[in-house]
Amino acid sequence: MRIAIDILLGLGVFFILVGVLGVNRMPDVFGRLQASTCIATMGTISIVIAGILYAIANAGETVTYVKLAVLLLLVMGTNPISNHALCKAAYKMGVKPSKELAIDDYKEDDPE
Amino acid sequence: MQKPSKFLVWLSTFIFCFLFWLLLTWSVAARELILGGIVSAVVAAFSGRFLIHHQAFYLYNPVRLVILIFYCAIIFLWEVIKANLSMAKLVLSPKLKYEAGIIRVPGSEKIKSEYGLAMVSNCITLTPGTITMDVAEDEDGKNYYYVHWINVAESDREKAGEAIKGRMERWIGRIWK
């Protein structure tokens, strides 16, 4: 059990590191937003599962698991909305991508 | 589609809020239950009409709930792990391969409701490497997602759609319509 918890925590930290590195290395706003999704998904999932396993191993109360699960649900529910809003707002404001987009259907069609 | 009656909308939202309250407090003391009931009733009265538009008790169906839980725990988790690994490979490689583009992918015929569209686009956004920027409908009532894709591997739109959301969309089509 102890080993599983350690592996999950390590995975979570690794993916958070990947997210942070991505935010630093990506050349433009959109790429940075994409990389930051790693932190909110794999980072949170692994660390929350590790927390649940820790609570089970140490005979924690049921409240602990339920609250951790609700925490995961809230993070996963709110992250995509803010990400989508930021990405769309950056595009509409006219933020330039670092180089020409390979394909840009959004500009051609221009809904609304 | 006819609108559900006000009372059903309120009741459905009330049940949802009350279950969430029970999850958050995790106690069945009388004080907590009464307080939760009052708060849920007030919240449901104000916000029910924003939450529920078509059928009030659509999701309170055991089959759909089981599929929803199975989808979140297995299918979605697998897609997220795959996307995360490819993102990690991309970020950790010395030469950053960055070929971004915004691609219009056609949505499935089955998913028409707002909930289904919102869930598909949120799932696309949650997998690293793709962000949904907009959902639009053409004259024939077909839905399109505009997806910012970090590594445009496929310029054919049907195949790109299959690569981005194929399996997730099929499963969501079994939950929402």
PDB file of N, CA and C in Angstrom, chain B residues 136-170:
ATOM      1  N   ALA B 136     -20.746  25.544 -32.936  1.00  0.00           N
ATOM      2  CA  ALA B 136     -21.660  26.275 -33.800  1.00  0.00           C
ATOM      3  C   ALA B 136     -22.561  25.286 -34.523  1.00  0.00           C
ATOM      4  N   GLU B 137     -23.695  25.797 -34.979  1.00  0.00           N
ATOM      5  CA  GLU B 137     -24.669  24.951 -35.656  1.00  0.00           C
ATOM      6  C   GLU B 137     -24.888  25.515 -37.044  1.00  0.00           C
ATOM      7  N   ASP B 138     -24.901  24.670 -38.082  1.00  0.00           N
ATOM      8  CA  ASP B 138     -25.136  25.196 -39.424  1.00  0.00           C
ATOM      9  C   ASP B 138     -26.629  25.161 -39.747  1.00  0.00           C
ATOM     10  N   GLU B 139     -26.986  25.448 -41.016  1.00  0.00           N
ATOM     11  CA  GLU B 139     -28.410  25.596 -41.354  1.00  0.00           C
ATOM     12  C   GLU B 139     -29.160  24.280 -41.221  1.00  0.00           C
ATOM     13  N   ASP B 140     -28.469  23.163 -41.449  1.00  0.00           N
ATOM     14  CA  ASP B 140     -29.155  21.876 -41.393  1.00  0.00           C
ATOM     15  C   ASP B 140     -29.261  21.329 -39.974  1.00  0.00           C
ATOM     16  N   GLY B 141     -28.800  22.095 -38.984  1.00  0.00           N
ATOM     17  CA  GLY B 141     -28.882  21.622 -37.616  1.00  0.00           C
ATOM     18  C   GLY B 141     -27.759  20.679 -37.237  1.00  0.00           C
ATOM     19  N   LYS B 142     -26.661  20.713 -37.999  1.00  0.00           N
ATOM     20  CA  LYS B 142     -25.516  19.861 -37.654  1.00  0.00           C
ATOM     21  C   LYS B 142     -24.555  20.685 -36.803  1.00  0.00           C
ATOM     22  N   ASN B 143     -23.992  20.064 -35.803  1.00  0.00           N
ATOM     23  CA  ASN B 143     -23.137  20.796 -34.877  1.00  0.00           C
ATOM     24  C   ASN B 143     -21.673  20.610 -35.224  1.00  0.00           C
ATOM     25  N   TYR B 144     -20.912  21.690 -35.046  1.00  0.00           N
ATOM     26  CA  TYR B 144     -19.478  21.637 -35.284  1.00  0.00           C
ATOM     27  C   TYR B 144     -18.757  22.159 -34.054  1.00  0.00           C
ATOM     28  N   TYR B 145     -17.634  21.513 -33.747  1.00  0.00           N
ATOM     29  CA  TYR B 145     -16.778  22.012 -32.673  1.00  0.00           C
ATOM     30  C   TYR B 145     -15.555  22.646 -33.315  1.00  0.00           C
ATOM     31  N   TYR B 146     -15.154  23.793 -32.824  1.00  0.00           N
ATOM     32  CA  TYR B 146     -13.896  24.394 -33.256  1.00  0.00           C
ATOM     33  C   TYR B 146     -12.855  24.070 -32.203  1.00  0.00           C
ATOM     34  N   VAL B 147     -11.873  23.259 -32.577  1.00  0.00           N
ATOM     35  CA  VAL B 147     -10.930  22.742 -31.601  1.00  0.00           C
ATOM     36  C   VAL B 147      -9.538  23.258 -31.909  1.00  0.00           C
ATOM     37  N   HIS B 148      -8.904  23.865 -30.898  1.00  0.00           N
ATOM     38  CA  HIS B 148      -7.497  24.241 -31.041  1.00  0.00           C
ATOM     39  C   HIS B 148      -6.672  23.013 -30.708  1.00  0.00           C
ATOM     40  N   TRP B 149      -5.902  22.545 -31.694  1.00  0.00           N
ATOM     41  CA  TRP B 149      -5.176  21.281 -31.550  1.00  0.00           C
ATOM     42  C   TRP B 149      -3.697  21.599 -31.598  1.00  0.00           C
ATOM     43  N   ILE B 150      -2.939  21.056 -30.653  1.00  0.00           N
ATOM     44  CA  ILE B 150      -1.552  21.488 -30.521  1.00  0.00           C
ATOM     45  C   ILE B 150      -0.670  20.879 -31.588  1.00  0.00           C
ATOM     46  N   ASN B 151      -1.041  19.688 -32.090  1.00  0.00           N
ATOM     47  CA  ASN B 151      -0.188  19.024 -33.056  1.00  0.00           C
ATOM     48  C   ASN B 151      -1.064  18.494 -34.175  1.00  0.00           C
ATOM     49  N   VAL B 152      -1.263  19.285 -35.210  1.00  0.00           N
ATOM     50  CA  VAL B 152      -2.218  18.893 -36.241  1.00  0.00           C
ATOM     51  C   VAL B 152      -1.616  17.748 -37.043  1.00  0.00           C
ATOM     52  N   ALA B 153      -2.051  16.532 -36.710  1.00  0.00           N
ATOM     53  CA  ALA B 153      -1.508  15.359 -37.382  1.00  0.00           C
ATOM     54  C   ALA B 153      -2.375  14.975 -38.569  1.00  0.00           C
ATOM     55  N   GLU B 154      -3.594  15.472 -38.602  1.00  0.00           N
ATOM     56  CA  GLU B 154      -4.578  14.982 -39.560  1.00  0.00           C
ATOM     57  C   GLU B 154      -5.325  16.195 -40.077  1.00  0.00           C
ATOM     58  N   SER B 155      -5.259  16.480 -41.387  1.00  0.00           N
ATOM     59  CA  SER B 155      -5.961  17.673 -41.840  1.00  0.00           C
ATOM     60  C   SER B 155      -7.343  17.336 -42.374  1.00  0.00           C
ATOM     61  N   ASP B 156      -7.652  16.053 -42.542  1.00  0.00           N
ATOM     62  CA  ASP B 156      -9.003  15.685 -42.927  1.00  0.00           C
ATOM     63  C   ASP B 156      -9.912  15.801 -41.700  1.00  0.00           C
ATOM     64  N   ARG B 157     -11.045  16.516 -41.851  1.00  0.00           N
ATOM     65  CA  ARG B 157     -11.784  16.891 -40.644  1.00  0.00           C
ATOM     66  C   ARG B 157     -12.492  15.714 -39.994  1.00  0.00           C
ATOM     67  N   GLU B 158     -13.023  14.793 -40.793  1.00  0.00           N
ATOM     68  CA  GLU B 158     -13.696  13.633 -40.206  1.00  0.00           C
ATOM     69  C   GLU B 158     -12.715  12.804 -39.385  1.00  0.00           C
ATOM     70  N   LYS B 159     -11.536  12.548 -39.984  1.00  0.00           N
ATOM     71  CA  LYS B 159     -10.559  11.702 -39.293  1.00  0.00           C
ATOM     72  C   LYS B 159     -10.020  12.415 -38.065  1.00  0.00           C
ATOM     73  N   ALA B 160      -9.836  13.743 -38.180  1.00  0.00           N
ATOM     74  CA  ALA B 160      -9.363  14.500 -37.021  1.00  0.00           C
ATOM     75  C   ALA B 160     -10.370  14.395 -35.892  1.00  0.00           C
ATOM     76  N   GLY B 161     -11.675  14.495 -36.250  1.00  0.00           N
ATOM     77  CA  GLY B 161     -12.711  14.378 -35.225  1.00  0.00           C
ATOM     78  C   GLY B 161     -12.666  13.021 -34.558  1.00  0.00           C
ATOM     79  N   GLU B 162     -12.448  11.980 -35.363  1.00  0.00           N
ATOM     80  CA  GLU B 162     -12.359  10.637 -34.799  1.00  0.00           C
ATOM     81  C   GLU B 162     -11.175  10.531 -33.844  1.00  0.00           C
ATOM     82  N   ALA B 163     -10.056  11.142 -34.238  1.00  0.00           N
ATOM     83  CA  ALA B 163      -8.867  11.051 -33.383  1.00  0.00           C
ATOM     84  C   ALA B 163      -9.052  11.853 -32.102  1.00  0.00           C
ATOM     85  N   ILE B 164      -9.767  12.988 -32.192  1.00  0.00           N
ATOM     86  CA  ILE B 164      -9.867  13.847 -31.005  1.00  0.00           C
ATOM     87  C   ILE B 164     -10.893  13.307 -30.029  1.00  0.00           C
ATOM     88  N   LYS B 165     -12.074  12.936 -30.534  1.00  0.00           N
ATOM     89  CA  LYS B 165     -13.155  12.674 -29.578  1.00  0.00           C
ATOM     90  C   LYS B 165     -13.949  11.428 -29.909  1.00  0.00           C
ATOM     91  N   GLY B 166     -13.455  10.577 -30.836  1.00  0.00           N
ATOM     92  CA  GLY B 166     -14.271   9.472 -31.320  1.00  0.00           C
ATOM     93  C   GLY B 166     -14.909   8.639 -30.249  1.00  0.00           C
ATOM     94  N   ARG B 167     -14.093   8.030 -29.380  1.00  0.00           N
ATOM     95  CA  ARG B 167     -14.682   7.101 -28.438  1.00  0.00           C
ATOM     96  C   ARG B 167     -15.465   7.822 -27.346  1.00  0.00           C
ATOM     97  N   MET B 168     -14.942   8.980 -26.909  1.00  0.00           N
ATOM     98  CA  MET B 168     -15.651   9.708 -25.857  1.00  0.00           C
ATOM     99  C   MET B 168     -17.036  10.101 -26.322  1.00  0.00           C
ATOM    100  N   GLU B 169     -17.127  10.532 -27.610  1.00  0.00           N
ATOM    101  CA  GLU B 169     -18.430  10.998 -28.084  1.00  0.00           C
ATOM    102  C   GLU B 169     -19.429   9.848 -28.177  1.00  0.00           C
ATOM    103  N   ARG B 170     -18.940   8.657 -28.599  1.00  0.00           N
ATOM    104  CA  ARG B 170     -19.863   7.528 -28.677  1.00  0.00           C
ATOM    105  C   ARG B 170     -20.426   7.194 -27.311  1.00  0.00           C
TER     106      ARG B 170
END
